[in-house]
Phi, psi and omega in degrees: 000135176229134173235144182188193178253140183305326184292342184253012187303332176300333181294333187258338193229046184280346186246357179261119179291315188296315179292321169298319176300319173302311183285331170303311176308321172295329185280326190272338189258151174281103185287337178288336179244020179298112187288147180290137178132197187260137180236114171283141182249310183214060186053215181288357182282316179219127177209168184237138172248106178266131189231149173219124188203172171264129172287163192231166180293153188303323184284356176261001183247154183243150169283145171214165179215168181229148173254317181279335182239143165283142171250117176252110186257121187239119169286112179265342184199121176114197183211130173218158171258141177236128170270147176230141172210151176293143176301329175293357179252355179258151176257122180304136174244315193213130173248111181237029184299316188291332182261316188241002181063040182210146172226154183234146187229156176286149180294154176223180176263008183256010183281155172261143183255134172234131175264122183246137178246176176306137185080001178264148173224164176218143178244124180247120175269169177316324180276008184249101171286142184212145179231104190251186176064026183270147182282152166260104190067300180220157179302150180214160184271141181225135162246136196218150170235123171260112171274124178257117183237113184298132178286146182267087187267000000 
């Protein structure tokens, strides 16, 4: 897992072509007017899912992980809490990797909390369980882009 500010992204990702394409998309697009939905960047290898939602109580959100894609979550507007835990510390509830590249896990007591504001990003790799969309104190509206970057196995 990596957390940082979009303005400093070059520090972290100069060597990965897929991640570079994902962040170039952010740099080249009008983020204020980015439409909700899926945006292809490099076919199924790199794409963006733009979301708009209200954050929820922690109990309504589930831990998940992915095998095929790295998740780069960028907060465009708003604030949300995301919890992180290594998947080997979580208990698998549902394996949906073959269909939707996603597995769900039971919550645990070993997670770490991240508070993300506008302009912050976090990168989750296959070993990173994450529970997103959690409210900070009270529900708030969030606009987020989740960049999906296919792993080079």
